[in-house]
XYZ file of C-alpha atoms in Angstrom:
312
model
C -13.333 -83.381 35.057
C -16.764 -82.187 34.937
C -15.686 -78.348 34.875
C -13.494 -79.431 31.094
C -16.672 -81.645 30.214
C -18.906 -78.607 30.432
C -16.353 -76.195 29.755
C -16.274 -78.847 26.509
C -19.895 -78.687 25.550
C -20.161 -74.822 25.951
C -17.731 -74.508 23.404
C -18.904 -76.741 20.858
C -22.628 -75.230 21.286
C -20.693 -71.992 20.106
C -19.296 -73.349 17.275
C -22.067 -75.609 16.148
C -23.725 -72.258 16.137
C -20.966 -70.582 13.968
C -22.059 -73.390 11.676
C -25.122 -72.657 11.255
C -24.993 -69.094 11.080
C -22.566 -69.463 8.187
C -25.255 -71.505 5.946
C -27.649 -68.635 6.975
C -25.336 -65.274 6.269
C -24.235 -64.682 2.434
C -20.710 -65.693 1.676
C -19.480 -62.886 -0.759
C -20.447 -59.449 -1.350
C -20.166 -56.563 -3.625
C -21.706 -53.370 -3.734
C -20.979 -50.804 -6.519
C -22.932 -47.552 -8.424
C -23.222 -47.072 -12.222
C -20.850 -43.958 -11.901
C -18.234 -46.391 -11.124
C -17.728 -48.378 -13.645
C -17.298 -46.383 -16.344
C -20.800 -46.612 -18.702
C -21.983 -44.029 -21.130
C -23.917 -41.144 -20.728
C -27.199 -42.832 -21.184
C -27.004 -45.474 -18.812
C -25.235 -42.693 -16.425
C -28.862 -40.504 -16.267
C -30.719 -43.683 -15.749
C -28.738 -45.136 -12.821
C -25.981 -42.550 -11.521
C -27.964 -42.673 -8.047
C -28.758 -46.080 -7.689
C -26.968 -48.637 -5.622
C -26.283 -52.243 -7.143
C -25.964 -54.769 -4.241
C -24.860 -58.704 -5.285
C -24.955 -60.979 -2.370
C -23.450 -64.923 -2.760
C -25.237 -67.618 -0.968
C -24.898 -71.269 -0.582
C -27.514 -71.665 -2.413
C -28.318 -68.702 -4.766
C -27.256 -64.915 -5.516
C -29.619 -62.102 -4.983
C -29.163 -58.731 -6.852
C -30.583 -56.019 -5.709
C -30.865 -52.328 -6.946
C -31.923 -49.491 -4.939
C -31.358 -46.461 -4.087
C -31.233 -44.435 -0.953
C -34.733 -45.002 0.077
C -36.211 -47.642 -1.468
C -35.552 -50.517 -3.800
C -36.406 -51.046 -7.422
C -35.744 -54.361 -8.581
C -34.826 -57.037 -7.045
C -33.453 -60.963 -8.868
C -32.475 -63.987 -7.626
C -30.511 -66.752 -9.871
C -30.114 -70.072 -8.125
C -26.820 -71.757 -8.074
C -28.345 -75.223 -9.315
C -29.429 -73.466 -12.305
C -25.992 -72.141 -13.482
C -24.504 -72.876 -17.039
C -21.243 -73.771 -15.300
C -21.219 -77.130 -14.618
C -18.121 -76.983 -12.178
C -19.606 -74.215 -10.199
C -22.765 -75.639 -9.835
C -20.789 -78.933 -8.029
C -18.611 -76.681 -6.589
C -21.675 -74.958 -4.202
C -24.146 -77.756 -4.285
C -21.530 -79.906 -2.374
C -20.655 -77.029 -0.262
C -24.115 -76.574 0.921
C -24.870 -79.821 1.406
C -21.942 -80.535 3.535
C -22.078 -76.956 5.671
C -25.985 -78.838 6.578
C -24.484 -82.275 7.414
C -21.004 -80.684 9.403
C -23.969 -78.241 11.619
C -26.180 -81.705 12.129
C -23.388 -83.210 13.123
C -22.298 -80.366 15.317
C -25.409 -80.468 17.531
C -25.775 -84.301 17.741
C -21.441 -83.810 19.475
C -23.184 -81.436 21.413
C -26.082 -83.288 22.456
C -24.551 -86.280 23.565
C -21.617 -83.839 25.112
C -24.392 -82.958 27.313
C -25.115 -86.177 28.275
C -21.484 -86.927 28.852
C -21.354 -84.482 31.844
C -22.389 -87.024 34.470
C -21.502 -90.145 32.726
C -18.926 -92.623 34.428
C -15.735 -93.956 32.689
C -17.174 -97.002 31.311
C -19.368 -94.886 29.371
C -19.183 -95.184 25.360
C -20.412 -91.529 24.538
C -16.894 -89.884 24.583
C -16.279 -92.199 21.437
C -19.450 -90.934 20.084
C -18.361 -87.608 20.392
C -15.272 -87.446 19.465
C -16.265 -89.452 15.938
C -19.310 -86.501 15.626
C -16.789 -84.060 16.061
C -14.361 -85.101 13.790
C -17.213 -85.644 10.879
C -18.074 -82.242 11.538
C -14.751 -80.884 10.781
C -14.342 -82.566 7.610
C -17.236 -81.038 6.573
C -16.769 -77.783 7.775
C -13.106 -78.370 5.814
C -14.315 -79.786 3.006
C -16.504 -76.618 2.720
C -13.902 -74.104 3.036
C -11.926 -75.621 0.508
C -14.580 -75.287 -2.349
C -15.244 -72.098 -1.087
C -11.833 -70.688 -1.807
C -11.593 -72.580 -4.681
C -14.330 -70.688 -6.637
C -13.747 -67.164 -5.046
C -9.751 -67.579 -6.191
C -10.163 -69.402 -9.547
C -12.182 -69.722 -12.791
C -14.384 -72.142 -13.768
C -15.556 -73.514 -17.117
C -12.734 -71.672 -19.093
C -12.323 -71.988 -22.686
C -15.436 -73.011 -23.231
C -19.060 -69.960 -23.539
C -20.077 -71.008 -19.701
C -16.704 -69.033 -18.757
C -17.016 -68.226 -15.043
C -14.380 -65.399 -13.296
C -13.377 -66.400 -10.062
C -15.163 -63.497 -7.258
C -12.301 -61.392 -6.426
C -11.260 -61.023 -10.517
C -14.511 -59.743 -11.252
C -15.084 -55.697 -11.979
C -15.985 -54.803 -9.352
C -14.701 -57.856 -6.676
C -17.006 -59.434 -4.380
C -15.464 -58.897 -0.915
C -15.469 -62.285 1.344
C -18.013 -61.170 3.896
C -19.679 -62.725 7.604
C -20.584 -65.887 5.887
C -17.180 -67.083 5.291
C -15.549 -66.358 8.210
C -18.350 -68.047 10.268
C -17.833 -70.784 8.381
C -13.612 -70.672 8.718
C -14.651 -70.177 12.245
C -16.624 -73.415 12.796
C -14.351 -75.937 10.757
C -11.097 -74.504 13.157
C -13.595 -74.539 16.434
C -14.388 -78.202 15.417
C -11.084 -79.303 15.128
C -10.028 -77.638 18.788
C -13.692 -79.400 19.826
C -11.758 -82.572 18.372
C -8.738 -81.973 20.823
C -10.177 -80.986 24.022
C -12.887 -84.354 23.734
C -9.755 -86.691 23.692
C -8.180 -84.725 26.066
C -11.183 -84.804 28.875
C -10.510 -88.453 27.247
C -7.237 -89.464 27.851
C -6.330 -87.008 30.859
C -7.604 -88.653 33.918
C -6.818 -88.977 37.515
C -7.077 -91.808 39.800
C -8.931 -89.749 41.908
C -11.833 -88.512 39.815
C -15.058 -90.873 40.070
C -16.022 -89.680 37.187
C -12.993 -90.467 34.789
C -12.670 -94.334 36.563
C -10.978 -93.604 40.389
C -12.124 -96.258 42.344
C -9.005 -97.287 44.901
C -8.605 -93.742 46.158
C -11.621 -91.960 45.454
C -13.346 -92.371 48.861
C -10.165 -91.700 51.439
C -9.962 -88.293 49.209
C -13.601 -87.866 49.793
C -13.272 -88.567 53.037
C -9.824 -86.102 53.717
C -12.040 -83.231 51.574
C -15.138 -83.704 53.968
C -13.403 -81.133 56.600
C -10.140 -79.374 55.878
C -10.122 -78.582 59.422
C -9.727 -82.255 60.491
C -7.737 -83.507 57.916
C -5.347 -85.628 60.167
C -8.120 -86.663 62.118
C -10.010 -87.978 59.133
C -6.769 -89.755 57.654
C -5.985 -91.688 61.133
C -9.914 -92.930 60.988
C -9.132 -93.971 57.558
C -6.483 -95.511 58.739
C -8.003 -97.339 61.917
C -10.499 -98.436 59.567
C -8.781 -100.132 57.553
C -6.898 -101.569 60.084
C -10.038 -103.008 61.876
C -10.943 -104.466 58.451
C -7.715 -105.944 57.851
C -8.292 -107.560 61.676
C -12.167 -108.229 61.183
C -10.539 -110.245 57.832
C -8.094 -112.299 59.222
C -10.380 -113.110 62.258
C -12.601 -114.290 59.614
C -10.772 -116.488 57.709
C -9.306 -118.299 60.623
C -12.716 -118.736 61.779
C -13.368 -120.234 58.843
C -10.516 -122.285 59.215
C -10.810 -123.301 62.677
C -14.152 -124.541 61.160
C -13.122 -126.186 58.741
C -11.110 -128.496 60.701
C -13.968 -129.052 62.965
C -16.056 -130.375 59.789
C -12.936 -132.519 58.934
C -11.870 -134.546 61.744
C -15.039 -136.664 62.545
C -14.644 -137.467 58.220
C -11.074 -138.662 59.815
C -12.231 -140.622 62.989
C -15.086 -142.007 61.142
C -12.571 -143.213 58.678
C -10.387 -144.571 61.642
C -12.945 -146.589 63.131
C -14.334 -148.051 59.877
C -10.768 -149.510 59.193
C -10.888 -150.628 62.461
C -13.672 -152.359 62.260
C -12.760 -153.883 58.965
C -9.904 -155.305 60.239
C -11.272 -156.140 63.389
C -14.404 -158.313 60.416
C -11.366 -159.555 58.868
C -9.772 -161.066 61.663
C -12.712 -162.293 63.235
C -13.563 -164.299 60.237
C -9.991 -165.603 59.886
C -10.587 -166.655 63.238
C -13.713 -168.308 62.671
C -12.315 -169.840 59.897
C -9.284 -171.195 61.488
C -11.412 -172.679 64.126
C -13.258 -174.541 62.126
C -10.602 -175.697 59.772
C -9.297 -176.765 63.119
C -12.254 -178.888 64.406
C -12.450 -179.659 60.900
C -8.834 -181.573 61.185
C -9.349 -183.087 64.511
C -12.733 -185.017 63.160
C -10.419 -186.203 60.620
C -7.752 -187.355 62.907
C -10.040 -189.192 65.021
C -12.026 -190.974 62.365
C -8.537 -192.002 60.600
C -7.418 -193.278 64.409
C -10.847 -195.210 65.243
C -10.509 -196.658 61.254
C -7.087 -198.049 61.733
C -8.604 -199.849 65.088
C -11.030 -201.319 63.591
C -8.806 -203.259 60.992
C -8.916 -207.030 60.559
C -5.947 -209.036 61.568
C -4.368 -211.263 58.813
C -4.452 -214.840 58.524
């Protein structure tokens, strides 16, 4: 498991990458010359040569005209500043969420690196895999707006008319930007799958996945291929000599255990006996005396009725 867990974090490094690249490299681009597009004379001998170069960003679009050498103007309009109110949502949430998807991307990646030599009970896979999958909604999220604006107009019937990229004269072309970014929302979602599956897919024999029956007679069997059967009938005759070492235990424990009981028992014999032995003693006593008590009684009766007068 700890090849797939760093097998795992290579791959999302790569694709947190891709993210982060694709807020970097321009999304749409279109290069075109003046001859192209049909103008007039005039505006022909001014700018036949020159190259016009319009470059889409997340968060602005650059224009640029040069020609083969050198450049001569260059603008920049910023897409928070647009008249369109729809495509200035459209790429302030993309941009915003393309930052939080690649933050995202290299916290799954930081704590997939700490995951590598973590044990089972370890609560970072659930960190991951929740990182991950925040990072591909993003990263979706993204590409959705994306193709959204390049496909469709925005603002229509209204003077802040927007045409969608690839209506425009000439089309923008979708360029490395965009398919870094389609690149990093479908890495993230294979990121996703192969987290839950170092997740879920787990032998009883990997320590680091939660073995802990059979992890040490496989250690044990691995130590020496040579000696396998050698190292299985030691397992063996260990455990046997445990199993014996246990039950010599426990009846020594039992053996003492009767030891500690029977004096309770003859100490509880001869107090009963010498209860009853008190008890009859002092019936004894007793019965003596009543006894002697009797006789005095007899004889005093006897010497009374001697003693009596005769009549006259």
């Amino acid at each position: 498991m700890i090849v797939c867990r760093v097998f795992t974090l290579l791959f999302l490094m790569c694709v947190t990458a891709c993210g982060v690249c694709s807020s970097l490299f321009p999304l749409f681009r279109r290069e075109f010359r003046v001859s192209d597009m049909g103008f007039d004379n005039f505006t022909e001998s001014l700018y036949n040569q020159h190259l016009f170069r319009d470059t889409v960003y997340y968060w602005y679009t650059e224009f640029l005209v040069y020609d083969d050498y050198l450049s001569l103007s260059y603008g920049r309009e910023y897409n928070g500043a647009r008249a369109c109110e729809t495509s200035k949502m459209h790429f302030l949430v993309a941009s915003a969420l393309s930052t939080a998807g690649a933050g995202l991307g290299g916290l799954a990646v930081i704590m997939c690196a700490a995951w590598i030599y973590a044990g089972f009970d370890s609560c970072l896979h659930s960190f991951i895999i929740f990182a991950t999958f925040l990072s591909f909604g993003c990263y979706a999220v993204t590409v959705a707006l994306m193709t959204y604006s390049y496909l469709n107009d925005t603002c229509t019937g209204s003077n802040r008319h927007m045409t969608a990229y690839n209506k425009q004269n000439p089309k923008y072309e979708i360029v490395e930007g965009f398919g870094l970014l389609c690149s990093a929302a479908g890495g993230m979602l294979i990121g996703l799958v192969m987290a839950a599956m170092n997740f879920c897919v787990c032998t009883d024999t990997d320590d680091y996945c939660g073995g802990r029956g059979k992890s040490r007679e496989v250690y044990v069997i691995a130590a020496d291929p040579s000696s396998s059967h050698r190292s299985r009938s030691m397992a063996t005759m260990s455990k046997s000599h445990s199993e014996s070492g246990l039950s010599r235990t426990s009846s020594m424990l039992g053996r003492s255990r009767g030891e500690v009981a029977m004096p309770r028992r003859s100490s509880q014999g001869t107090l009963s006996r010498a209860s009853s032995a008190s008890s009859i003693g002092s019936s004894r006593s007793s019965g003596s005396v009543y006894s002697r008590s009797s006789r005095s009684s007899r004889s005093g009766r006897s010497s009374r009725s001697g003693h009596r007068r005769p009549h006259k």
